[in-house]
């Protein structure tokens, strides 16, 4: 099975622009989560989508948004980019039935490295 | 709120030596615990996880970890380090409030292996 894929792998943007990152989960996985990784703050949870609905959300401003399509592919968007948004953005997918509690493992993609100038 | 503390941002060992990476967590309810490894310019790879049952968990590449509730710890060990183990290691705890579907990570420990 192919792993989680993320596109593009690298992006350079300038302050004030907006950006869209894409994530294709492992086939059959219905849950997609996004994480931001920076040297200062480490790995932080952004949001999780399941069946096209946002199920959980981390503590990030509204400039960060996401969506999930019917084929489970997900996109995240960051509007009005700031220098501090420079980070590695990781997507993770899991196979879950959507129940209240899951023990399913999250599988991570290679990430998109965003640089904001 | 949950939190994870990894002692030591860098750990250096010689090839063949014991690897011990420390992880302590805080959680009001029994958590699920994970160790992930990240190689340069790559995503995270799961080494092992604890959900319920046996507290000694064996993972890939010879790593294992033991869940000690009384010490709120989940330290990662490997009897003999290989050069290929050099990477960054992250301990994580899942959030029961989210149905265990979100991860809170520690700051990471960079493992350096010398010949």
PDB file of C-alpha atoms in Angstrom:
ATOM      1  CA  UNK A   1       0.000   0.000   0.000  1.00  0.00           C
ATOM      2  CA  UNK A   2       1.221   3.464  -0.780  1.00  0.00           C
ATOM      3  CA  UNK A   3       1.886   5.665   2.225  1.00  0.00           C
ATOM      4  CA  UNK A   4       0.593   9.110   3.008  1.00  0.00           C
ATOM      5  CA  UNK A   5       1.584  11.572   0.306  1.00  0.00           C
ATOM      6  CA  UNK A   6       1.845  15.314   0.645  1.00  0.00           C
ATOM      7  CA  UNK A   7       2.234  17.923  -2.056  1.00  0.00           C
ATOM      8  CA  UNK A   8       4.122  20.012  -2.611  1.00  0.00           C
ATOM      9  CA  UNK A   9       7.171  19.001  -0.578  1.00  0.00           C
ATOM     10  CA  UNK A  10       8.584  22.502  -0.486  1.00  0.00           C
ATOM     11  CA  UNK A  11       6.986  25.922  -0.768  1.00  0.00           C
ATOM     12  CA  UNK A  12       8.276  29.465  -0.548  1.00  0.00           C
ATOM     13  CA  UNK A  13       5.790  32.263  -0.024  1.00  0.00           C
ATOM     14  CA  UNK A  14       5.901  35.870   1.089  1.00  0.00           C
ATOM     15  CA  UNK A  15       4.122  37.504   3.990  1.00  0.00           C
ATOM     16  CA  UNK A  16       0.482  38.236   3.350  1.00  0.00           C
ATOM     17  CA  UNK A  17       0.026  35.517   0.756  1.00  0.00           C
ATOM     18  CA  UNK A  18      -2.098  32.454   1.230  1.00  0.00           C
ATOM     19  CA  UNK A  19      -1.136  28.827   0.688  1.00  0.00           C
ATOM     20  CA  UNK A  20      -2.872  25.488   0.199  1.00  0.00           C
ATOM     21  CA  UNK A  21      -1.263  22.184   1.107  1.00  0.00           C
ATOM     22  CA  UNK A  22      -2.559  18.810   0.016  1.00  0.00           C
ATOM     23  CA  UNK A  23      -2.574  15.391   1.667  1.00  0.00           C
ATOM     24  CA  UNK A  24      -3.608  12.031   0.250  1.00  0.00           C
ATOM     25  CA  UNK A  25      -4.134   9.428   2.978  1.00  0.00           C
ATOM     26  CA  UNK A  26      -3.389   5.745   2.829  1.00  0.00           C
ATOM     27  CA  UNK A  27      -6.062   3.961   0.832  1.00  0.00           C
ATOM     28  CA  UNK A  28      -8.977   3.079   3.092  1.00  0.00           C
ATOM     29  CA  UNK A  29      -8.054   5.549   5.798  1.00  0.00           C
ATOM     30  CA  UNK A  30     -10.872   7.941   6.589  1.00  0.00           C
ATOM     31  CA  UNK A  31      -9.297  10.170   9.202  1.00  0.00           C
ATOM     32  CA  UNK A  32      -6.723  12.840   8.361  1.00  0.00           C
ATOM     33  CA  UNK A  33      -4.927  14.996  10.902  1.00  0.00           C
ATOM     34  CA  UNK A  34      -2.575  17.924  10.395  1.00  0.00           C
ATOM     35  CA  UNK A  35       0.351  18.939  12.588  1.00  0.00           C
ATOM     36  CA  UNK A  36       2.751  21.874  12.500  1.00  0.00           C
ATOM     37  CA  UNK A  37       6.407  21.312  13.404  1.00  0.00           C
ATOM     38  CA  UNK A  38       8.696  24.220  14.255  1.00  0.00           C
ATOM     39  CA  UNK A  39      12.032  24.335  16.091  1.00  0.00           C
ATOM     40  CA  UNK A  40      10.561  26.554  18.801  1.00  0.00           C
ATOM     41  CA  UNK A  41       7.147  25.042  19.439  1.00  0.00           C
ATOM     42  CA  UNK A  42       7.799  21.476  18.345  1.00  0.00           C
ATOM     43  CA  UNK A  43       4.943  19.387  16.997  1.00  0.00           C
ATOM     44  CA  UNK A  44       1.503  20.864  17.477  1.00  0.00           C
ATOM     45  CA  UNK A  45      -1.893  19.502  16.463  1.00  0.00           C
ATOM     46  CA  UNK A  46      -3.832  21.637  13.999  1.00  0.00           C
ATOM     47  CA  UNK A  47      -7.026  19.720  13.204  1.00  0.00           C
ATOM     48  CA  UNK A  48      -8.518  16.363  12.354  1.00  0.00           C
ATOM     49  CA  UNK A  49     -11.043  15.510   9.681  1.00  0.00           C
ATOM     50  CA  UNK A  50     -13.202  12.429   9.429  1.00  0.00           C
ATOM     51  CA  UNK A  51     -15.830  11.846   6.742  1.00  0.00           C
ATOM     52  CA  UNK A  52     -15.483  15.418   5.482  1.00  0.00           C
ATOM     53  CA  UNK A  53     -16.163  16.867   8.950  1.00  0.00           C
ATOM     54  CA  UNK A  54     -13.728  18.552  11.285  1.00  0.00           C
ATOM     55  CA  UNK A  55     -13.729  16.429  14.395  1.00  0.00           C
ATOM     56  CA  UNK A  56     -11.048  18.057  16.515  1.00  0.00           C
ATOM     57  CA  UNK A  57      -9.224  21.375  16.390  1.00  0.00           C
ATOM     58  CA  UNK A  58      -6.038  22.582  17.990  1.00  0.00           C
ATOM     59  CA  UNK A  59      -5.244  26.012  19.330  1.00  0.00           C
ATOM     60  CA  UNK A  60      -4.438  27.882  16.134  1.00  0.00           C
ATOM     61  CA  UNK A  61      -5.886  31.125  14.744  1.00  0.00           C
ATOM     62  CA  UNK A  62      -8.659  31.135  12.199  1.00  0.00           C
ATOM     63  CA  UNK A  63      -6.138  31.820   9.434  1.00  0.00           C
ATOM     64  CA  UNK A  64      -5.532  28.073   9.505  1.00  0.00           C
ATOM     65  CA  UNK A  65      -8.324  26.083   7.942  1.00  0.00           C
ATOM     66  CA  UNK A  66      -8.817  22.745   6.311  1.00  0.00           C
ATOM     67  CA  UNK A  67     -11.223  20.527   4.527  1.00  0.00           C
ATOM     68  CA  UNK A  68     -11.631  16.929   3.509  1.00  0.00           C
ATOM     69  CA  UNK A  69     -13.102  15.592   0.313  1.00  0.00           C
ATOM     70  CA  UNK A  70     -15.298  12.557  -0.245  1.00  0.00           C
ATOM     71  CA  UNK A  71     -12.257  10.494  -1.274  1.00  0.00           C
ATOM     72  CA  UNK A  72     -10.650  11.356   2.109  1.00  0.00           C
ATOM     73  CA  UNK A  73      -8.015  13.611   0.555  1.00  0.00           C
ATOM     74  CA  UNK A  74      -7.486  16.704   2.636  1.00  0.00           C
ATOM     75  CA  UNK A  75      -6.239  20.210   2.123  1.00  0.00           C
ATOM     76  CA  UNK A  76      -5.174  22.817   4.610  1.00  0.00           C
ATOM     77  CA  UNK A  77      -5.082  26.506   3.887  1.00  0.00           C
ATOM     78  CA  UNK A  78      -3.213  29.274   5.616  1.00  0.00           C
ATOM     79  CA  UNK A  79      -4.277  32.799   4.766  1.00  0.00           C
ATOM     80  CA  UNK A  80      -2.385  36.035   5.337  1.00  0.00           C
ATOM     81  CA  UNK A  81       0.909  34.269   5.930  1.00  0.00           C
ATOM     82  CA  UNK A  82       3.204  35.430   8.714  1.00  0.00           C
ATOM     83  CA  UNK A  83       6.913  34.762   9.169  1.00  0.00           C
ATOM     84  CA  UNK A  84       6.053  32.526  12.120  1.00  0.00           C
ATOM     85  CA  UNK A  85       4.076  30.208   9.864  1.00  0.00           C
ATOM     86  CA  UNK A  86       7.341  28.871   8.450  1.00  0.00           C
ATOM     87  CA  UNK A  87       7.284  25.233   9.455  1.00  0.00           C
ATOM     88  CA  UNK A  88       7.081  21.631   8.394  1.00  0.00           C
ATOM     89  CA  UNK A  89       3.425  20.709   8.016  1.00  0.00           C
ATOM     90  CA  UNK A  90       2.748  17.034   8.574  1.00  0.00           C
ATOM     91  CA  UNK A  91      -0.328  15.123   7.606  1.00  0.00           C
ATOM     92  CA  UNK A  92      -1.274  11.835   9.234  1.00  0.00           C
ATOM     93  CA  UNK A  93      -3.953   9.344   8.351  1.00  0.00           C
ATOM     94  CA  UNK A  94      -5.565   6.537  10.285  1.00  0.00           C
ATOM     95  CA  UNK A  95      -8.014   3.774   9.588  1.00  0.00           C
ATOM     96  CA  UNK A  96     -10.876   4.295  11.960  1.00  0.00           C
ATOM     97  CA  UNK A  97     -14.503   3.327  12.033  1.00  0.00           C
ATOM     98  CA  UNK A  98     -15.280   6.703  13.506  1.00  0.00           C
ATOM     99  CA  UNK A  99     -16.229   5.441  16.923  1.00  0.00           C
ATOM    100  CA  UNK A 100     -15.828   7.493  20.047  1.00  0.00           C
ATOM    101  CA  UNK A 101     -12.497   5.915  20.910  1.00  0.00           C
ATOM    102  CA  UNK A 102      -9.815   4.665  18.596  1.00  0.00           C
ATOM    103  CA  UNK A 103      -6.609   2.754  19.084  1.00  0.00           C
ATOM    104  CA  UNK A 104      -5.719   3.005  15.433  1.00  0.00           C
ATOM    105  CA  UNK A 105      -2.233   4.232  14.633  1.00  0.00           C
ATOM    106  CA  UNK A 106      -1.609   7.503  12.855  1.00  0.00           C
ATOM    107  CA  UNK A 107       0.690   7.177   9.839  1.00  0.00           C
ATOM    108  CA  UNK A 108       2.564  10.298   8.869  1.00  0.00           C
ATOM    109  CA  UNK A 109       3.502  11.662   5.479  1.00  0.00           C
ATOM    110  CA  UNK A 110       6.881  13.253   4.669  1.00  0.00           C
ATOM    111  CA  UNK A 111       5.558  16.764   5.211  1.00  0.00           C
ATOM    112  CA  UNK A 112       5.476  20.033   3.318  1.00  0.00           C
ATOM    113  CA  UNK A 113       8.167  22.499   4.274  1.00  0.00           C
ATOM    114  CA  UNK A 114       6.766  26.016   4.062  1.00  0.00           C
ATOM    115  CA  UNK A 115       9.089  28.993   4.138  1.00  0.00           C
ATOM    116  CA  UNK A 116       7.584  32.452   4.518  1.00  0.00           C
ATOM    117  CA  UNK A 117       9.802  35.358   3.504  1.00  0.00           C
TER     118      UNK A 117
ATOM    119  CA  UNK B   1      -4.467  19.241  29.674  1.00  0.00           C
ATOM    120  CA  UNK B   2      -1.923  16.615  28.876  1.00  0.00           C
ATOM    121  CA  UNK B   3       1.781  17.218  28.540  1.00  0.00           C
ATOM    122  CA  UNK B   4       4.876  15.241  27.677  1.00  0.00           C
ATOM    123  CA  UNK B   5       8.392  15.878  28.931  1.00  0.00           C
ATOM    124  CA  UNK B   6      11.406  14.367  27.273  1.00  0.00           C
ATOM    125  CA  UNK B   7      14.558  14.682  29.367  1.00  0.00           C
ATOM    126  CA  UNK B   8      17.547  15.693  27.275  1.00  0.00           C
ATOM    127  CA  UNK B   9      17.272  17.383  23.920  1.00  0.00           C
ATOM    128  CA  UNK B  10      20.376  15.454  22.834  1.00  0.00           C
ATOM    129  CA  UNK B  11      21.645  12.040  23.899  1.00  0.00           C
ATOM    130  CA  UNK B  12      24.992  10.671  22.722  1.00  0.00           C
ATOM    131  CA  UNK B  13      25.927   6.996  22.802  1.00  0.00           C
ATOM    132  CA  UNK B  14      28.591   4.819  21.265  1.00  0.00           C
ATOM    133  CA  UNK B  15      27.710   2.139  18.790  1.00  0.00           C
ATOM    134  CA  UNK B  16      26.820  -1.010  20.707  1.00  0.00           C
ATOM    135  CA  UNK B  17      25.902   0.853  23.897  1.00  0.00           C
ATOM    136  CA  UNK B  18      22.537   0.908  25.600  1.00  0.00           C
ATOM    137  CA  UNK B  19      20.079   3.522  24.377  1.00  0.00           C
ATOM    138  CA  UNK B  20      17.786   5.093  26.986  1.00  0.00           C
ATOM    139  CA  UNK B  21      15.486   7.953  26.030  1.00  0.00           C
ATOM    140  CA  UNK B  22      13.312   9.297  28.821  1.00  0.00           C
ATOM    141  CA  UNK B  23       9.692  10.328  28.607  1.00  0.00           C
ATOM    142  CA  UNK B  24       7.333  11.453  31.370  1.00  0.00           C
ATOM    143  CA  UNK B  25       3.735  12.453  30.847  1.00  0.00           C
ATOM    144  CA  UNK B  26       0.961  14.077  32.755  1.00  0.00           C
ATOM    145  CA  UNK B  27      -2.600  12.999  32.242  1.00  0.00           C
ATOM    146  CA  UNK B  28      -5.657  12.847  34.429  1.00  0.00           C
ATOM    147  CA  UNK B  29      -6.742   9.546  32.921  1.00  0.00           C
ATOM    148  CA  UNK B  30      -4.789   6.553  31.609  1.00  0.00           C
ATOM    149  CA  UNK B  31      -3.365   7.673  28.283  1.00  0.00           C
ATOM    150  CA  UNK B  32      -2.250   5.961  25.160  1.00  0.00           C
ATOM    151  CA  UNK B  33       1.485   6.430  24.653  1.00  0.00           C
ATOM    152  CA  UNK B  34       3.644   6.414  21.552  1.00  0.00           C
ATOM    153  CA  UNK B  35       7.214   6.717  20.403  1.00  0.00           C
ATOM    154  CA  UNK B  36       7.919   8.039  16.916  1.00  0.00           C
ATOM    155  CA  UNK B  37      11.240   8.470  15.102  1.00  0.00           C
ATOM    156  CA  UNK B  38      12.032  11.138  12.536  1.00  0.00           C
ATOM    157  CA  UNK B  39      14.948  10.942  10.126  1.00  0.00           C
ATOM    158  CA  UNK B  40      16.165  14.109   8.397  1.00  0.00           C
ATOM    159  CA  UNK B  41      13.722  15.497   5.851  1.00  0.00           C
ATOM    160  CA  UNK B  42      11.216  12.773   6.555  1.00  0.00           C
ATOM    161  CA  UNK B  43       7.939  12.380   8.405  1.00  0.00           C
ATOM    162  CA  UNK B  44       7.364  10.483  11.607  1.00  0.00           C
ATOM    163  CA  UNK B  45       7.558   6.714  11.792  1.00  0.00           C
ATOM    164  CA  UNK B  46       5.878   4.812  14.609  1.00  0.00           C
ATOM    165  CA  UNK B  47       8.292   2.779  16.726  1.00  0.00           C
ATOM    166  CA  UNK B  48       5.799   1.409  19.246  1.00  0.00           C
ATOM    167  CA  UNK B  49       2.654   2.228  21.152  1.00  0.00           C
ATOM    168  CA  UNK B  50       0.962   1.376  24.420  1.00  0.00           C
ATOM    169  CA  UNK B  51      -2.798   1.368  24.696  1.00  0.00           C
ATOM    170  CA  UNK B  52      -3.811  -1.281  27.213  1.00  0.00           C
ATOM    171  CA  UNK B  53      -2.557  -4.643  28.448  1.00  0.00           C
ATOM    172  CA  UNK B  54       1.089  -5.608  28.832  1.00  0.00           C
ATOM    173  CA  UNK B  55       3.121  -2.682  30.063  1.00  0.00           C
ATOM    174  CA  UNK B  56       6.327  -3.745  28.291  1.00  0.00           C
ATOM    175  CA  UNK B  57       5.884  -2.948  24.631  1.00  0.00           C
ATOM    176  CA  UNK B  58       8.186  -4.143  21.881  1.00  0.00           C
ATOM    177  CA  UNK B  59       8.554  -2.152  18.709  1.00  0.00           C
ATOM    178  CA  UNK B  60      10.459  -2.131  15.492  1.00  0.00           C
ATOM    179  CA  UNK B  61      14.242  -2.088  15.080  1.00  0.00           C
ATOM    180  CA  UNK B  62      14.828  -3.655  18.504  1.00  0.00           C
ATOM    181  CA  UNK B  63      13.298  -0.836  20.542  1.00  0.00           C
ATOM    182  CA  UNK B  64      11.051  -1.372  23.526  1.00  0.00           C
ATOM    183  CA  UNK B  65       9.379   0.776  26.165  1.00  0.00           C
ATOM    184  CA  UNK B  66       7.772   0.163  29.514  1.00  0.00           C
ATOM    185  CA  UNK B  67       4.692   1.952  30.769  1.00  0.00           C
ATOM    186  CA  UNK B  68       5.052   2.710  34.490  1.00  0.00           C
ATOM    187  CA  UNK B  69       1.886   4.268  35.781  1.00  0.00           C
ATOM    188  CA  UNK B  70       3.290   4.984  39.260  1.00  0.00           C
ATOM    189  CA  UNK B  71       6.150   6.954  37.721  1.00  0.00           C
ATOM    190  CA  UNK B  72       4.091   8.376  34.824  1.00  0.00           C
ATOM    191  CA  UNK B  73       6.904   7.313  32.546  1.00  0.00           C
ATOM    192  CA  UNK B  74       7.313   5.606  29.191  1.00  0.00           C
ATOM    193  CA  UNK B  75      11.055   5.383  28.618  1.00  0.00           C
ATOM    194  CA  UNK B  76      12.420   4.013  25.340  1.00  0.00           C
ATOM    195  CA  UNK B  77      15.323   1.564  25.353  1.00  0.00           C
ATOM    196  CA  UNK B  78      17.434  -0.454  22.959  1.00  0.00           C
ATOM    197  CA  UNK B  79      20.143  -2.820  24.189  1.00  0.00           C
ATOM    198  CA  UNK B  80      22.687  -2.036  21.480  1.00  0.00           C
ATOM    199  CA  UNK B  81      22.796   1.131  19.409  1.00  0.00           C
ATOM    200  CA  UNK B  82      23.474   1.086  15.673  1.00  0.00           C
ATOM    201  CA  UNK B  83      24.704   3.971  13.577  1.00  0.00           C
ATOM    202  CA  UNK B  84      21.398   3.833  11.723  1.00  0.00           C
ATOM    203  CA  UNK B  85      19.536   4.709  14.954  1.00  0.00           C
ATOM    204  CA  UNK B  86      20.801   8.284  14.782  1.00  0.00           C
ATOM    205  CA  UNK B  87      17.619  10.341  14.435  1.00  0.00           C
ATOM    206  CA  UNK B  88      15.185  12.427  16.447  1.00  0.00           C
ATOM    207  CA  UNK B  89      12.779  10.601  18.722  1.00  0.00           C
ATOM    208  CA  UNK B  90       9.436  11.882  19.893  1.00  0.00           C
ATOM    209  CA  UNK B  91       7.296  10.641  22.734  1.00  0.00           C
ATOM    210  CA  UNK B  92       3.586  11.362  22.393  1.00  0.00           C
ATOM    211  CA  UNK B  93       0.412  10.925  24.382  1.00  0.00           C
ATOM    212  CA  UNK B  94      -3.069  10.773  22.959  1.00  0.00           C
ATOM    213  CA  UNK B  95      -5.884  12.846  24.284  1.00  0.00           C
ATOM    214  CA  UNK B  96      -8.790  10.928  25.827  1.00  0.00           C
ATOM    215  CA  UNK B  97     -10.936  14.016  25.413  1.00  0.00           C
ATOM    216  CA  UNK B  98     -10.683  13.615  21.663  1.00  0.00           C
ATOM    217  CA  UNK B  99     -11.359   9.920  21.760  1.00  0.00           C
ATOM    218  CA  UNK B 100      -7.625   9.306  21.725  1.00  0.00           C
ATOM    219  CA  UNK B 101      -7.440  10.648  18.180  1.00  0.00           C
ATOM    220  CA  UNK B 102      -5.077  13.611  18.695  1.00  0.00           C
ATOM    221  CA  UNK B 103      -1.441  13.473  19.754  1.00  0.00           C
ATOM    222  CA  UNK B 104       0.460  15.727  22.146  1.00  0.00           C
ATOM    223  CA  UNK B 105       4.192  15.458  21.524  1.00  0.00           C
ATOM    224  CA  UNK B 106       7.264  16.026  23.605  1.00  0.00           C
ATOM    225  CA  UNK B 107       9.970  18.361  22.331  1.00  0.00           C
ATOM    226  CA  UNK B 108      12.007  15.492  20.968  1.00  0.00           C
ATOM    227  CA  UNK B 109      15.391  13.953  21.730  1.00  0.00           C
ATOM    228  CA  UNK B 110      18.128  13.842  19.128  1.00  0.00           C
ATOM    229  CA  UNK B 111      20.055  10.575  19.379  1.00  0.00           C
ATOM    230  CA  UNK B 112      23.671  10.788  18.273  1.00  0.00           C
ATOM    231  CA  UNK B 113      25.557   7.532  17.722  1.00  0.00           C
ATOM    232  CA  UNK B 114      29.330   7.558  17.463  1.00  0.00           C
ATOM    233  CA  UNK B 115      31.488   4.749  16.082  1.00  0.00           C
TER     234      UNK B 115
END
